[in-house]
Amino acid sequence: MADDTYVAYLAMDGDSIVGTGAMSIIERPPHFACPNGKVGILSSMYTIKPYRRRGIAKAILALVVEEARAHGCSEVQITATDMGMLLYADFGFVQNTNYMCYRF
C-alpha cells in the first residue's frame, strides 16, 4: 500500500465491516486495448448477506474504478463469481474469456 499500487475500501456500519473491495495496480506490456500497460485488478469484493442489495458493492466498485482512472489505468479486470457478474455487467464490465473487464 505504501507504494500506491494497492487500494482497499471498507463499508462500515458502526464498528462492523459490512462490505469490502480492493484493487492492485499492475503494469503489463502495453497492447492495443491497454496502451500504457497499467491495469487495475479488482479483488475482495464482498458484502455480508444482511447488507446486500443496498448499493454497497456498487458504491465500492465506483470508488475502485475512479481510483483506477486516477492512477492512469487503461482497464480494470476481475475474475467474477456468478453472484457478482450482474453487478459488474450493470456497471459496464464486459465478459472476456477468463475475466470481466471495464475499459476507459
PDB file of C-alpha atoms in Angstrom:
ATOM      1  CA  MET A   1       0.000   0.000   0.000  1.00  0.00           C
ATOM      2  CA  ALA A   2       2.838   2.379   0.711  1.00  0.00           C
ATOM      3  CA  ASP A   3       3.901   2.377  -2.952  1.00  0.00           C
ATOM      4  CA  ASP A   4       0.354   3.331  -4.057  1.00  0.00           C
ATOM      5  CA  THR A   5      -0.221   0.126  -6.038  1.00  0.00           C
ATOM      6  CA  TYR A   6      -2.931  -1.284  -3.758  1.00  0.00           C
ATOM      7  CA  VAL A   7      -6.103   0.343  -2.518  1.00  0.00           C
ATOM      8  CA  ALA A   8      -8.824  -1.069  -0.296  1.00  0.00           C
ATOM      9  CA  TYR A   9     -12.233   0.158   0.775  1.00  0.00           C
ATOM     10  CA  LEU A  10     -14.397  -0.897   3.689  1.00  0.00           C
ATOM     11  CA  ALA A  11     -18.103  -0.231   4.127  1.00  0.00           C
ATOM     12  CA  MET A  12     -18.868   0.178   7.811  1.00  0.00           C
ATOM     13  CA  ASP A  13     -21.978   0.064   9.940  1.00  0.00           C
ATOM     14  CA  GLY A  14     -20.779   1.446  13.242  1.00  0.00           C
ATOM     15  CA  ASP A  15     -17.801  -0.699  14.213  1.00  0.00           C
ATOM     16  CA  SER A  16     -18.764  -3.566  11.881  1.00  0.00           C
ATOM     17  CA  ILE A  17     -17.325  -4.143   8.418  1.00  0.00           C
ATOM     18  CA  VAL A  18     -20.255  -4.923   6.107  1.00  0.00           C
ATOM     19  CA  GLY A  19     -18.557  -4.711   2.689  1.00  0.00           C
ATOM     20  CA  THR A  20     -15.115  -4.713   1.125  1.00  0.00           C
ATOM     21  CA  GLY A  21     -13.383  -4.091  -2.165  1.00  0.00           C
ATOM     22  CA  ALA A  22      -9.746  -3.772  -3.191  1.00  0.00           C
ATOM     23  CA  MET A  23      -7.575  -3.306  -6.244  1.00  0.00           C
ATOM     24  CA  SER A  24      -3.957  -3.945  -7.144  1.00  0.00           C
ATOM     25  CA  ILE A  25      -2.447  -1.733  -9.823  1.00  0.00           C
ATOM     26  CA  ILE A  26      -0.063  -3.633 -12.052  1.00  0.00           C
ATOM     27  CA  GLU A  27       1.897  -2.928 -15.205  1.00  0.00           C
ATOM     28  CA  ARG A  28       1.896  -5.328 -18.122  1.00  0.00           C
ATOM     29  CA  PRO A  29       3.408  -5.000 -21.556  1.00  0.00           C
ATOM     30  CA  PRO A  30       1.361  -2.425 -23.491  1.00  0.00           C
ATOM     31  CA  HIS A  31      -1.003  -3.605 -26.223  1.00  0.00           C
ATOM     32  CA  PHE A  32      -3.703  -2.095 -28.432  1.00  0.00           C
ATOM     33  CA  ALA A  33      -6.506  -2.254 -25.826  1.00  0.00           C
ATOM     34  CA  CYS A  34      -4.204  -1.150 -22.986  1.00  0.00           C
ATOM     35  CA  PRO A  35      -1.619   1.226 -24.492  1.00  0.00           C
ATOM     36  CA  ASN A  36       0.144   2.165 -21.254  1.00  0.00           C
ATOM     37  CA  GLY A  37       0.041  -1.333 -19.741  1.00  0.00           C
ATOM     38  CA  LYS A  38      -1.470  -0.139 -16.428  1.00  0.00           C
ATOM     39  CA  VAL A  39      -4.277  -2.403 -15.231  1.00  0.00           C
ATOM     40  CA  GLY A  40      -6.351  -2.451 -12.067  1.00  0.00           C
ATOM     41  CA  ILE A  41      -7.012  -5.956 -10.738  1.00  0.00           C
ATOM     42  CA  LEU A  42     -10.173  -5.891  -8.647  1.00  0.00           C
ATOM     43  CA  SER A  43     -10.373  -8.264  -5.696  1.00  0.00           C
ATOM     44  CA  SER A  44     -12.013  -8.868  -2.343  1.00  0.00           C
ATOM     45  CA  MET A  45     -15.418  -7.558  -3.382  1.00  0.00           C
ATOM     46  CA  TYR A  46     -17.808  -8.816  -0.732  1.00  0.00           C
ATOM     47  CA  THR A  47     -20.893  -7.641   1.127  1.00  0.00           C
ATOM     48  CA  ILE A  48     -22.293  -9.603   4.054  1.00  0.00           C
ATOM     49  CA  LYS A  49     -25.746 -11.072   3.403  1.00  0.00           C
ATOM     50  CA  PRO A  50     -27.924  -8.775   5.552  1.00  0.00           C
ATOM     51  CA  TYR A  51     -26.477  -5.742   3.699  1.00  0.00           C
ATOM     52  CA  ARG A  52     -26.771  -6.986   0.115  1.00  0.00           C
ATOM     53  CA  ARG A  53     -28.999  -5.269  -2.467  1.00  0.00           C
ATOM     54  CA  ARG A  54     -28.491  -1.875  -0.794  1.00  0.00           C
ATOM     55  CA  GLY A  55     -25.949  -0.402  -3.237  1.00  0.00           C
ATOM     56  CA  ILE A  56     -22.899  -1.017  -1.059  1.00  0.00           C
ATOM     57  CA  ALA A  57     -20.990  -3.103  -3.613  1.00  0.00           C
ATOM     58  CA  LYS A  58     -21.894  -0.668  -6.400  1.00  0.00           C
ATOM     59  CA  ALA A  59     -20.594   2.265  -4.331  1.00  0.00           C
ATOM     60  CA  ILE A  60     -17.342   0.458  -3.546  1.00  0.00           C
ATOM     61  CA  LEU A  61     -16.970  -0.539  -7.207  1.00  0.00           C
ATOM     62  CA  ALA A  62     -17.420   3.095  -8.278  1.00  0.00           C
ATOM     63  CA  LEU A  63     -14.678   4.164  -5.847  1.00  0.00           C
ATOM     64  CA  VAL A  64     -12.315   1.472  -7.112  1.00  0.00           C
ATOM     65  CA  VAL A  65     -12.925   2.326 -10.779  1.00  0.00           C
ATOM     66  CA  GLU A  66     -12.392   6.030 -10.097  1.00  0.00           C
ATOM     67  CA  GLU A  67      -9.147   5.193  -8.277  1.00  0.00           C
ATOM     68  CA  ALA A  68      -8.006   3.168 -11.305  1.00  0.00           C
ATOM     69  CA  ARG A  69      -8.828   6.079 -13.605  1.00  0.00           C
ATOM     70  CA  ALA A  70      -6.905   8.493 -11.354  1.00  0.00           C
ATOM     71  CA  HIS A  71      -3.873   6.187 -11.483  1.00  0.00           C
ATOM     72  CA  GLY A  72      -3.952   6.131 -15.299  1.00  0.00           C
ATOM     73  CA  CYS A  73      -5.099   2.529 -15.689  1.00  0.00           C
ATOM     74  CA  SER A  74      -6.466   1.629 -19.112  1.00  0.00           C
ATOM     75  CA  GLU A  75      -8.770  -1.023 -17.693  1.00  0.00           C
ATOM     76  CA  VAL A  76      -9.997  -2.789 -14.577  1.00  0.00           C
ATOM     77  CA  GLN A  77     -10.270  -6.581 -14.538  1.00  0.00           C
ATOM     78  CA  ILE A  78     -11.962  -9.082 -12.250  1.00  0.00           C
ATOM     79  CA  THR A  79     -12.499 -12.805 -12.266  1.00  0.00           C
ATOM     80  CA  ALA A  80     -16.150 -12.663 -11.260  1.00  0.00           C
ATOM     81  CA  THR A  81     -18.253 -15.180  -9.423  1.00  0.00           C
ATOM     82  CA  ASP A  82     -21.694 -15.996 -10.778  1.00  0.00           C
ATOM     83  CA  MET A  83     -23.176 -13.937  -7.942  1.00  0.00           C
ATOM     84  CA  GLY A  84     -21.136 -10.842  -8.867  1.00  0.00           C
ATOM     85  CA  MET A  85     -21.459 -10.961 -12.642  1.00  0.00           C
ATOM     86  CA  LEU A  86     -24.697  -8.941 -12.760  1.00  0.00           C
ATOM     87  CA  LEU A  87     -23.178  -6.149 -10.648  1.00  0.00           C
ATOM     88  CA  TYR A  88     -20.157  -5.854 -12.932  1.00  0.00           C
ATOM     89  CA  ALA A  89     -22.172  -6.154 -16.143  1.00  0.00           C
ATOM     90  CA  ASP A  90     -24.588  -3.444 -14.962  1.00  0.00           C
ATOM     91  CA  PHE A  91     -21.598  -1.216 -14.209  1.00  0.00           C
ATOM     92  CA  GLY A  92     -20.191  -1.670 -17.730  1.00  0.00           C
ATOM     93  CA  PHE A  93     -17.741  -4.555 -17.388  1.00  0.00           C
ATOM     94  CA  VAL A  94     -17.642  -6.885 -20.387  1.00  0.00           C
ATOM     95  CA  GLN A  95     -17.093 -10.637 -20.196  1.00  0.00           C
ATOM     96  CA  ASN A  96     -13.781 -11.781 -21.626  1.00  0.00           C
ATOM     97  CA  THR A  97     -12.641 -15.369 -21.988  1.00  0.00           C
ATOM     98  CA  ASN A  98     -11.172 -15.550 -18.476  1.00  0.00           C
ATOM     99  CA  TYR A  99     -12.320 -12.395 -16.700  1.00  0.00           C
ATOM    100  CA  MET A 100     -14.583  -9.359 -16.877  1.00  0.00           C
ATOM    101  CA  CYS A 101     -13.084  -6.076 -17.989  1.00  0.00           C
ATOM    102  CA  TYR A 102     -14.002  -2.384 -17.685  1.00  0.00           C
ATOM    103  CA  ARG A 103     -12.171  -0.164 -20.202  1.00  0.00           C
ATOM    104  CA  PHE A 104     -11.772   3.603 -20.029  1.00  0.00           C
TER     105      PHE A 104
END
